[in-house]
Coordinates of C-alpha atoms and ligand atoms in Angstrom, one line a residue:
X1 CA 0.0 0.0 0.0
X2 CA 3.0 2.3 -0.3
X3 CA 2.0 5.6 -1.8
X4 CA -1.7 5.1 -0.8
X5 CA -3.2 7.8 1.4
X6 CA -5.6 6.3 3.9
X7 CA -8.0 8.1 6.3
X8 CA -9.4 6.2 9.2
X9 CA -12.1 7.4 11.6
X10 CA -12.1 5.9 15.1
X11 CA -13.7 6.2 18.6
X12 CA -17.0 7.8 19.7
X13 CA -18.2 11.3 19.2
X14 CA -19.4 13.4 22.1
X15 CA -22.4 15.7 21.8
X16 CA -22.9 18.3 24.5
X17 CA -26.1 18.5 26.5
X18 CA -25.0 21.4 28.7
X19 CA -21.5 22.7 29.8
X20 CA -20.9 19.6 32.0
X21 CA -22.8 16.7 30.3
X22 CA -22.7 14.9 27.0
X23 CA -24.2 12.1 24.9
X24 CA -21.7 9.4 23.7
X25 CA -21.3 5.7 23.3
X26 CA -19.1 2.8 24.5
X27 CA -16.5 3.0 21.6
X28 CA -13.0 2.9 23.0
X29 CA -11.3 3.5 19.6
X30 CA -9.3 0.3 19.9
X31 CA -10.6 -1.3 16.7
X32 CA -10.1 1.8 14.6
X33 CA -6.7 2.5 16.0
X34 CA -5.7 -1.1 15.2
X35 CA -6.9 -0.7 11.6
X36 CA -4.9 2.5 11.3
X37 CA -1.8 0.7 12.6
X38 CA -2.3 -2.3 10.3
X39 CA -2.7 -0.1 7.2
X40 CA 0.5 1.8 8.3
X41 CA 2.3 -1.5 8.5
X42 CA 1.2 -2.3 4.9
X43 CA 2.9 0.9 3.9
X44 CA 0.0 3.3 3.6
X45 CA 0.3 7.0 4.6
X46 CA -2.4 7.1 7.4
X47 CA -4.4 10.0 8.9
X48 CA -6.5 9.0 11.9
X49 CA -9.5 11.1 12.7
X50 CA -10.2 10.3 16.3
X51 CA -13.0 11.0 18.7
X52 CA -12.2 11.3 22.5
X53 CA -10.4 8.1 23.5
X54 CA -7.7 7.1 26.0
X55 CA -5.2 5.8 23.4
X56 CA -1.9 7.2 22.3
X57 CA -1.5 8.0 18.6
X58 CA 0.2 5.1 16.7
X59 CA 3.7 6.0 15.7
X60 CA 4.0 7.2 12.1
X61 CA 0.3 8.1 11.9
X62 CA -1.1 11.6 11.7
X63 CA -3.8 12.0 14.3
X64 CA -6.5 14.7 14.1
X65 CA -8.5 14.9 17.3
X66 CA -12.2 15.9 17.2
X67 CA -15.1 15.8 19.6
X68 CA -18.5 16.1 17.9
X69 CA -19.9 14.4 14.8
X70 CA -19.9 17.7 12.9
X71 CA -16.2 18.2 13.7
X72 CA -15.5 14.6 12.6
X73 CA -17.4 15.3 9.4
X74 CA -15.4 18.5 8.7
X75 CA -12.0 16.8 9.5
X76 CA -12.9 13.7 7.4
X77 CA -14.0 15.8 4.4
X78 CA -10.8 17.8 4.5
X79 CA -8.5 14.8 4.9
X80 CA -10.4 12.6 2.4
X81 CA -10.1 15.3 -0.3
X82 CA -6.5 14.3 -1.0
X83 CA -6.9 10.6 0.0
X84 CA -7.3 7.3 -1.9
X85 CA -9.1 5.3 0.8
X86 CA -11.4 5.9 3.8
X87 CA -12.2 3.4 6.6
X88 CA -14.9 4.6 8.9
X89 CA -14.6 2.7 12.2
X90 CA -15.9 5.5 14.4
X91 CA -19.2 5.2 16.3
X92 CA -20.7 8.5 15.3
X93 CA -23.6 9.8 17.4
X94 CA -26.6 9.7 15.2
X95 CA -28.2 12.6 17.1
X96 CA -27.1 15.8 18.8
X97 CA -29.0 18.3 21.0
X98 CA -31.2 20.7 19.0
X99 CA -30.1 23.4 21.4
X100 CA -27.2 22.9 23.8
X101 CA -28.1 24.4 27.2
X102 CA -26.0 27.4 28.1
X103 CA -26.0 26.6 31.8
X104 CA -26.0 23.3 33.7
X105 CA -29.5 21.9 33.6
X106 CA -31.2 21.9 37.0
X107 CA -33.3 19.0 38.4
X108 CA -36.6 20.9 38.7
X109 CA -38.9 18.0 37.7
X110 CA -39.1 14.2 37.9
X111 CA -38.7 13.7 34.2
X112 CA -36.7 15.5 31.6
X113 CA -37.1 15.3 27.8
X114 CA -34.2 16.3 25.5
X115 CA -34.9 17.4 21.9
X116 CA -32.4 15.9 19.5
X117 CA -31.8 16.3 15.9
X118 CA -30.1 14.1 13.3
X119 CA -26.4 14.4 12.8
X120 CA -25.1 14.4 9.2
X121 CA -24.0 11.0 7.9
X122 CA -20.3 11.3 7.4
X123 CA -20.0 8.4 4.8
X124 CA -22.9 9.7 2.7
X125 CA -21.5 13.3 2.7
X126 CA -18.0 12.1 1.8
X127 CA -19.4 9.9 -1.0
X128 CA -21.3 12.8 -2.5
X129 CA -18.1 14.9 -2.5
X130 CA -15.9 12.1 -3.8
X131 CA -17.7 9.6 -5.9
X132 CA -14.4 7.8 -6.8
X133 CA -13.0 7.3 -3.3
X134 CA -12.6 3.7 -2.1
X135 CA -14.7 3.6 1.0
X136 CA -15.0 1.0 3.8
X137 CA -17.7 1.3 6.4
X138 CA -18.3 -0.6 9.6
X139 CA -21.7 -1.8 10.8
X140 CA -22.5 -2.4 14.5
X141 CA -25.5 -4.6 14.7
X142 CA -27.4 -6.3 17.6
X143 CA -29.6 -8.4 15.2
X144 CA -29.8 -9.5 11.5
X145 CA -26.2 -8.6 11.0
X146 CA -25.9 -9.6 7.3
X147 CA -29.1 -8.0 6.2
X148 CA -28.4 -4.7 7.9
X149 CA -24.8 -4.7 6.8
X150 CA -25.7 -5.3 3.1
X151 CA -28.4 -2.6 3.4
X152 CA -25.7 -0.1 4.6
X153 CA -23.2 -1.3 1.9
X154 CA -25.7 -0.4 -0.8
X155 CA -27.3 2.7 0.8
X156 CA -24.0 4.4 1.6
X157 CA -22.4 3.3 -1.7
X158 CA -19.5 1.6 0.0
X159 CA -16.9 -0.7 -1.5
X160 CA -16.7 -2.9 1.6
X161 CA -18.4 -3.1 4.9
X162 CA -17.1 -4.8 8.1
X163 CA -20.0 -5.9 10.3
X164 CA -19.6 -6.7 13.9
X165 CA -22.1 -8.2 16.3
X166 CA -22.5 -5.8 19.3
X167 CA -24.3 -6.1 22.6
X168 CA -23.3 -7.1 26.1
X169 CA -19.5 -7.6 26.1
X170 CA -19.2 -7.7 22.3
X171 CA -17.0 -5.4 20.1
X172 CA -17.5 -2.1 22.0
X173 CA -14.8 -1.4 24.6
X174 CA -13.3 -4.9 24.7
X175 CA -10.0 -6.2 23.4
X176 CA -11.4 -8.8 21.0
X177 CA -13.7 -8.7 18.0
X178 CA -14.9 -10.8 15.0
X179 CA -16.1 -9.4 11.7
X180 CA -18.2 -10.4 8.7
X181 CA -16.9 -8.4 5.7
X182 CA -19.3 -7.9 2.8
X183 CA -18.9 -6.5 -0.8
X184 CA -21.2 -6.4 -3.7
X185 CA -20.7 -10.0 -4.8
X186 CA -19.0 -11.7 -1.9
X187 CA -18.2 -11.9 1.8
X188 CA -15.6 -13.2 4.2
X189 CA -15.5 -13.9 7.9
X190 CA -12.7 -12.8 10.1
X191 CA -12.7 -15.0 13.2
X192 CA -12.7 -13.9 16.8
X193 CA -9.3 -12.7 17.9
X194 CA -7.5 -9.7 19.3
X195 CA -8.5 -6.4 17.7
X196 CA -4.9 -6.2 16.3
X197 CA -5.2 -9.6 14.6
X198 CA -8.7 -8.8 13.3
X199 CA -7.4 -5.4 12.0
X200 CA -4.4 -7.1 10.2
X201 CA -6.7 -9.4 8.3
X202 CA -9.1 -6.6 7.5
X203 CA -6.3 -4.4 6.2
X204 CA -5.1 -7.2 3.9
X205 CA -8.6 -7.7 2.6
X206 CA -9.0 -3.9 2.1
X207 CA -5.6 -3.8 0.3
X208 CA -6.6 -6.7 -2.0
X209 CA -9.9 -5.1 -3.0
X210 CA -8.4 -1.6 -3.2
X211 CA -5.6 -2.7 -5.5
X212 CA -8.0 -4.7 -7.7
X213 CA -10.3 -1.7 -8.1
X214 CA -7.4 0.7 -8.7
X215 CA -5.0 -1.1 -11.1
X216 CA -2.8 1.9 -11.4
X217 CA -2.2 2.2 -7.6
Ligands
PMT1 O1 -14.0 1.5 19.4 P1 -14.1 0.0 19.9 O2 -14.4 0.0 21.4 O3 -12.8 -0.7 19.6 O4 -15.3 -0.7 19.2 C1 -15.3 -0.9 17.8 C2 -16.6 -0.6 17.1 C3 -17.6 -1.5 17.6 C4 -17.1 0.9 17.5 C5 -16.3 -0.7 15.6 O5 -15.9 -2.0 15.3 C6 -17.6 -0.3 14.8 O6 -18.5 -1.2 14.6 N1 -17.7 1.0 14.4 C7 -18.9 1.5 13.7 C8 -20.0 1.8 14.7 C9 -21.2 2.4 14.2 O7 -21.6 3.4 14.6 O8 -21.8 1.7 13.3 P2 -23.2 2.1 12.5 O9 -23.8 0.8 12.0 O10 -24.1 2.9 13.4 O11 -22.7 3.0 11.3 C10 -22.5 2.5 10.0 C11 -21.3 3.3 9.4 O12 -21.7 4.6 9.2 C12 -20.0 3.3 10.2 O13 -18.9 3.2 9.4 C13 -20.1 4.7 10.8 O14 -18.7 5.2 11.1 C14 -20.8 5.5 9.7 N2 -21.6 6.7 10.2 C15 -22.5 6.5 11.2 C16 -23.2 7.6 11.6 C17 -23.0 8.9 11.0 N3 -23.7 10.0 11.3 N4 -22.1 9.0 10.0 C18 -21.4 7.9 9.6 O15 -20.5 8.0 8.7

């Protein structure tokens, strides 16, 4: 993959509720960071767009730190503009507050409703800007993994999608994972293993499909 510019997104996003609270999810960034490291090891020039995580930047990788989905979108659009390949392992918040409270919300009543609005879809926005970019998405599913993953592959116009079963003790914030990778006319399983081992196999699969789709690369 020498000479290939790859952008990886990883980790959660964080959406403010008020000055001291936020909405987020259990993503640790471990899987995305391992993919960034594995693509670096294959010779790619890697930029890692990272939500807030407790991991050091992998050596030799350019890290861009962001907090919100909108910041991750802006950073990804900018980095992807000069890139060949995007792998979106981040767990992006689907919704953010319609209005972030200026002051800490007080507990005046027994229930509290928060008005949320949809965040932009990063993959869809990048695809619209760069129809020729080789794009790999992830799918985090609690049920009907293959059906939902294939739907996202088609709807988001991806080249590949790596689906993981999530739920109690699976994928999010643990050290192991397993993937089912789908493309238009095929699929391949990557068996349960460390996130590093899974990432190495995924990176090799991505490289194989990328080089096939980009003969001049
Ligand atoms: O970080 P870890 O603790 O190691 O856990 C790894 C992981 C479970 C987070 C990772 O393997 C994973 O599955 N990442 C994707 C999680 C996710 O949000 O999946 P999704 O099915 O909701 O989203 C589908 C795809 O669209 C993803 O590539 C996502 O990055 C992308 N997306 C989602 C929402 C949004 N607004 N814009 C997007 O581009």
